[in-house]
């Protein structure tokens, strides 16, 4: 674009892009493109060549690319530009320095003739001039003067304020507390409404901020307000030195500093009001513009928020426990702490620990507890303890269970004195820092495959998966942040970039973010449909209306792109849709999505209603039972209960209301809401095959539901597979229903007779609920009397007006529609063993997620990894989607990156950058957060500090990272391994230059074929690598002197030269020599290939044997299919090995420089088998083969046997390792 826009350059200056991959067709420059045809550039080299470091190395050593250099005179090369030069640190910087010297040596460029240029926005600080010059000299091998450094210039505060026609201050006072509501962003539905209202509050005038003129006028008004000066003065620190004022600019200030300054001026205003003022004024600054638009923003603003992941959380062992970070506790802290636990479903909190063997004491070590808790077979010594509050759990016995806060002993006692250490019980009159406390410590184990393991189900709500460790890691916190950012109407740039420091983290998090944010999008979309339907929409009607509304609103393509489940995006039909953005007339995708959305409505108000940030928990919606059916059930049941005796005559209408409300709530939150999708599930007594069968019709409808506790659970006369909860015991241990109905009875008639059989009472309850239509009865087996019951979705109504009901004893929460909140007053607590009752407290509308669902945008956030693991076409496709100005519903909107994204990759403008950990250095931090704000000067940088000591040190003092000194990169030109690789490449370069017949084969197959012949040495004579070895042996002194001569400023010492001479002189028997290393790598690869041939031969023999067996059965056909698939996979692997480029092989083996990995790489080969999606696919497995290379340092852990490796949205399991 620059060349085309310049009359002096257009048609005269030619620019070429020479990178990896297939050659492209562009032979001439255009308005928007450069030359990309490689043959054209070889025949007619461009004036400016853009390439990467690895390709530049290849251009020196490939015979086909000689044309690029053949016509160059020594003075032809004038400029060499290295972008993002600060990223070349350590081995990579050393490789770059050697490569530049090799280019100059190849072209015989005279000393001092080349003008090298290095660009960086984060190289050194104000006083780093000398260090920068030294660094540049090492990289380029040239001398630089002080004037060579071009630094940025920024306006001072006064210069910025003077950039107007008048300095007159016309506004002095900010909006006062009487405008508190008007200052709150929550009072507005859009950015425009908010900023327009704020401008009116600050300046008393109406500005049209949708226009450029309005934004320019706003900038003038801001300069005329004294608050701007007050605000900007914080960014300059003025001091007196020798009687002269010196100004030091500050790029970052903490919000607390501004709040403190505002509070000191107006102490009568509270902190929250000052915070609203800051947000309001900064929002106006972000909106204002200086002409010409759009590049001249008023201020460049970046908000930086730091969070700390909740890792290794513990709670103090005390009657009033406090949750703390274990890493923050001093070693001499007087209180003991154990792992903090909570139930995701009922909300109960307590402690978790491992009990010592043969002792009644707990082990406080977290690592041992975590290992036992997350084990496939949880240690039976696991203990979960819960505080007893207000003596509400007092049993008949005077001896109570206690936990010692000093020695962690579990014991029973009357007065709570620890028998081991003598610590006394807690006394509210004289509270002690360390004491014993009463606890509940239910200890249950179960038998699993002949092994006794701990039962990790919640003892209060009996959820088998609810009890978990308190915490939230970086990925979870970041996904929550992304959900808020993409749903917020205040974010008009819904793109983001997340940085991780490892390829595996970036790959895994891309999938994690996509999956975790999906549910938030669904809830925002669902709320809009609930709101449209109005009050008291039946759940089954809502289930149908949800997909119907959005299909009509969006159309088929956008509907599928927005709501397609992340777990199913691997389906070939969806991948094809993403590629061409068109749905055929007979496409099954819209109906699949519609069915899934219908089911999601049932889940949202059923088994998932209390897990996570649901519509119910956020106060955005509540449910209640249909009035007519409910009243019918109450009337019928009240009369029926009176038949059980005189004591039951006292049961009133309101009592029965509480009984039915509690039982129906239990059934609802267990997921016992019937839906046609579940017919087979119920008939087969909870068989999850209906959820997880890949080929079944349920696949597009239902998410995987294999784990216990994540399945719909109906009431039944039996119990099976965690999918049915027995209503009455019939002589076994009391069920939840019997226990809870007993609590309800005791609250009315006192303790019932001990011989009272609860089964007939429950049968009457069930009969009334079925007759009224609230419940449905499912006949499983009439002969054995097996029945199940569920809520009828037609009788469950949804409202946008919700109310909370909290147990006055344990705090357990229930949410309903506000219209029925009186029904819940006095309902016995649903939590097991708690004797409390619910009290109503109306939900307020200031819940953050509730507000997000009410006002939020419905925008699907899809993430993709952007790492060096991707091939060029995949990477460019992702970048194109990300940069699209008008995104499609299937486009990538978030990049999960590694530090390679620091290296100048263009992904367009964005406003949000997330750092999933604290970067190693200040330069890394500045480079990453600097990605944001290029559109309009406004950006958000969110940093999550992990539990790593490096992260925590900066979390305590973030300004050290935000505004600290930038360390200069280091170059080690005497590093032996780097010099060996560069010397090898230098020798190949000289060999290729010496003769047109000197050629490295394109593919490895040519080398393998020669090694497979009877006389490999004779067959390989005169070809690579033998010809290269001969050339080196003949020209050894010249080559060594030429390489050492590139370092003319004493960069290499005598030891370095001696090491290189030994490396070059050694032969095939000299371990560590050039010849030895190349031959060893090629021989080892050839041996691997031969092993594949052997395995293929064995498979063929087994296939022939299988085919010969008669008669045929299902097992024989399955074995045959697997063997055929493996044979095809091996054939493809052999094909890949044969087709691998020799230069890529040498690079991956660490024999020549690799500007991505500083050491030898390890190759991961994988085969993905895709199961058929329908009978139309022929029932055959489809195969995909992949090959990825990892640096050895990372591979030793990432690719260990049994490990999972994440790449390109797939989880690979390492099952074989080939060791040379």
PDB file of C-alpha atoms in Angstrom, residues 404-497:
ATOM      1  CA  UNK A 404      -8.875 -29.792  67.794  1.00  0.00           C
ATOM      2  CA  UNK A 405      -7.635 -26.558  66.280  1.00  0.00           C
ATOM      3  CA  UNK A 406      -4.184 -27.189  67.727  1.00  0.00           C
ATOM      4  CA  UNK A 407      -3.189 -30.813  67.092  1.00  0.00           C
ATOM      5  CA  UNK A 408      -5.939 -31.654  64.530  1.00  0.00           C
ATOM      6  CA  UNK A 409      -7.179 -34.586  66.597  1.00  0.00           C
ATOM      7  CA  UNK A 410     -10.681 -35.943  65.982  1.00  0.00           C
ATOM      8  CA  UNK A 411     -12.310 -36.992  69.236  1.00  0.00           C
ATOM      9  CA  UNK A 412     -15.601 -37.245  71.102  1.00  0.00           C
ATOM     10  CA  UNK A 413     -16.141 -35.393  74.336  1.00  0.00           C
ATOM     11  CA  UNK A 414     -18.729 -33.822  76.593  1.00  0.00           C
ATOM     12  CA  UNK A 415     -16.912 -30.535  77.211  1.00  0.00           C
ATOM     13  CA  UNK A 416     -14.716 -30.402  74.077  1.00  0.00           C
ATOM     14  CA  UNK A 417     -11.335 -30.582  75.823  1.00  0.00           C
ATOM     15  CA  UNK A 418      -8.768 -32.277  73.562  1.00  0.00           C
ATOM     16  CA  UNK A 419      -7.492 -35.467  75.224  1.00  0.00           C
ATOM     17  CA  UNK A 420      -4.155 -35.226  73.351  1.00  0.00           C
ATOM     18  CA  UNK A 421      -3.043 -31.632  73.887  1.00  0.00           C
ATOM     19  CA  UNK A 422      -5.557 -30.212  76.384  1.00  0.00           C
ATOM     20  CA  UNK A 423      -6.874 -27.426  74.143  1.00  0.00           C
ATOM     21  CA  UNK A 424     -10.224 -26.134  75.400  1.00  0.00           C
ATOM     22  CA  UNK A 425     -13.474 -25.766  73.473  1.00  0.00           C
ATOM     23  CA  UNK A 426     -14.593 -22.492  71.960  1.00  0.00           C
ATOM     24  CA  UNK A 427     -16.242 -20.174  74.436  1.00  0.00           C
ATOM     25  CA  UNK A 428     -18.268 -17.333  72.944  1.00  0.00           C
ATOM     26  CA  UNK A 429     -17.899 -15.390  76.209  1.00  0.00           C
ATOM     27  CA  UNK A 430     -14.103 -15.608  76.087  1.00  0.00           C
ATOM     28  CA  UNK A 431     -13.149 -16.510  72.497  1.00  0.00           C
ATOM     29  CA  UNK A 432      -9.683 -17.961  71.981  1.00  0.00           C
ATOM     30  CA  UNK A 433      -7.564 -17.889  68.831  1.00  0.00           C
ATOM     31  CA  UNK A 434      -6.930 -21.633  69.100  1.00  0.00           C
ATOM     32  CA  UNK A 435      -9.638 -23.933  70.414  1.00  0.00           C
ATOM     33  CA  UNK A 436     -11.563 -27.114  69.708  1.00  0.00           C
ATOM     34  CA  UNK A 437     -14.838 -26.963  67.825  1.00  0.00           C
ATOM     35  CA  UNK A 438     -17.799 -29.183  67.235  1.00  0.00           C
ATOM     36  CA  UNK A 439     -17.965 -30.718  63.785  1.00  0.00           C
ATOM     37  CA  UNK A 440     -19.911 -33.163  61.745  1.00  0.00           C
ATOM     38  CA  UNK A 441     -17.580 -35.687  60.160  1.00  0.00           C
ATOM     39  CA  UNK A 442     -19.573 -38.296  58.273  1.00  0.00           C
ATOM     40  CA  UNK A 443     -17.172 -40.968  57.083  1.00  0.00           C
ATOM     41  CA  UNK A 444     -18.466 -43.221  54.341  1.00  0.00           C
ATOM     42  CA  UNK A 445     -16.692 -45.595  52.008  1.00  0.00           C
ATOM     43  CA  UNK A 446     -17.926 -47.592  49.052  1.00  0.00           C
ATOM     44  CA  UNK A 447     -16.772 -50.713  47.257  1.00  0.00           C
ATOM     45  CA  UNK A 448     -15.441 -50.155  43.748  1.00  0.00           C
ATOM     46  CA  UNK A 449     -14.066 -53.085  41.775  1.00  0.00           C
ATOM     47  CA  UNK A 450     -13.124 -54.966  44.929  1.00  0.00           C
ATOM     48  CA  UNK A 451     -11.393 -51.851  46.328  1.00  0.00           C
ATOM     49  CA  UNK A 452     -12.629 -49.885  49.313  1.00  0.00           C
ATOM     50  CA  UNK A 453     -12.598 -46.169  48.389  1.00  0.00           C
ATOM     51  CA  UNK A 454     -13.846 -42.948  49.952  1.00  0.00           C
ATOM     52  CA  UNK A 455     -17.379 -41.803  49.187  1.00  0.00           C
ATOM     53  CA  UNK A 456     -17.009 -38.193  48.017  1.00  0.00           C
ATOM     54  CA  UNK A 457     -20.718 -37.442  47.830  1.00  0.00           C
ATOM     55  CA  UNK A 458     -22.026 -34.455  49.780  1.00  0.00           C
ATOM     56  CA  UNK A 459     -23.459 -35.637  53.124  1.00  0.00           C
ATOM     57  CA  UNK A 460     -26.076 -32.886  53.091  1.00  0.00           C
ATOM     58  CA  UNK A 461     -27.586 -33.005  49.601  1.00  0.00           C
ATOM     59  CA  UNK A 462     -26.148 -36.409  48.614  1.00  0.00           C
ATOM     60  CA  UNK A 463     -24.812 -35.056  45.323  1.00  0.00           C
ATOM     61  CA  UNK A 464     -22.173 -37.486  44.127  1.00  0.00           C
ATOM     62  CA  UNK A 465     -20.204 -34.807  42.257  1.00  0.00           C
ATOM     63  CA  UNK A 466     -21.056 -31.611  44.143  1.00  0.00           C
ATOM     64  CA  UNK A 467     -18.381 -31.747  46.840  1.00  0.00           C
ATOM     65  CA  UNK A 468     -15.216 -30.120  45.543  1.00  0.00           C
ATOM     66  CA  UNK A 469     -12.192 -28.076  46.543  1.00  0.00           C
ATOM     67  CA  UNK A 470     -12.576 -24.298  46.826  1.00  0.00           C
ATOM     68  CA  UNK A 471     -10.564 -22.645  44.096  1.00  0.00           C
ATOM     69  CA  UNK A 472     -10.437 -21.275  40.581  1.00  0.00           C
ATOM     70  CA  UNK A 473      -7.357 -21.569  38.398  1.00  0.00           C
ATOM     71  CA  UNK A 474      -6.157 -19.076  35.811  1.00  0.00           C
ATOM     72  CA  UNK A 475      -8.040 -20.690  32.925  1.00  0.00           C
ATOM     73  CA  UNK A 476     -11.346 -20.628  34.822  1.00  0.00           C
ATOM     74  CA  UNK A 477     -10.917 -17.010  35.933  1.00  0.00           C
ATOM     75  CA  UNK A 478     -10.009 -15.965  32.415  1.00  0.00           C
ATOM     76  CA  UNK A 479     -13.027 -17.753  30.930  1.00  0.00           C
ATOM     77  CA  UNK A 480     -15.298 -15.863  33.341  1.00  0.00           C
ATOM     78  CA  UNK A 481     -13.676 -12.606  32.275  1.00  0.00           C
ATOM     79  CA  UNK A 482     -14.164 -13.477  28.617  1.00  0.00           C
ATOM     80  CA  UNK A 483     -17.828 -14.279  29.195  1.00  0.00           C
ATOM     81  CA  UNK A 484     -18.336 -10.858  30.742  1.00  0.00           C
ATOM     82  CA  UNK A 485     -16.388  -9.048  28.040  1.00  0.00           C
ATOM     83  CA  UNK A 486     -18.158 -10.664  25.110  1.00  0.00           C
ATOM     84  CA  UNK A 487     -21.586 -10.349  26.687  1.00  0.00           C
ATOM     85  CA  UNK A 488     -21.210  -6.751  27.822  1.00  0.00           C
ATOM     86  CA  UNK A 489     -23.000  -4.114  25.710  1.00  0.00           C
ATOM     87  CA  UNK A 490     -20.190  -1.755  26.737  1.00  0.00           C
ATOM     88  CA  UNK A 491     -17.670  -3.718  24.678  1.00  0.00           C
ATOM     89  CA  UNK A 492     -17.906  -2.664  21.037  1.00  0.00           C
ATOM     90  CA  UNK A 493     -14.779  -4.577  20.005  1.00  0.00           C
ATOM     91  CA  UNK A 494     -15.582  -8.205  20.774  1.00  0.00           C
ATOM     92  CA  UNK A 495     -12.190  -9.696  20.066  1.00  0.00           C
ATOM     93  CA  UNK A 496      -9.459 -10.702  22.476  1.00  0.00           C
ATOM     94  CA  UNK A 497      -6.027 -12.230  22.668  1.00  0.00           C
TER      95      UNK A 497
END
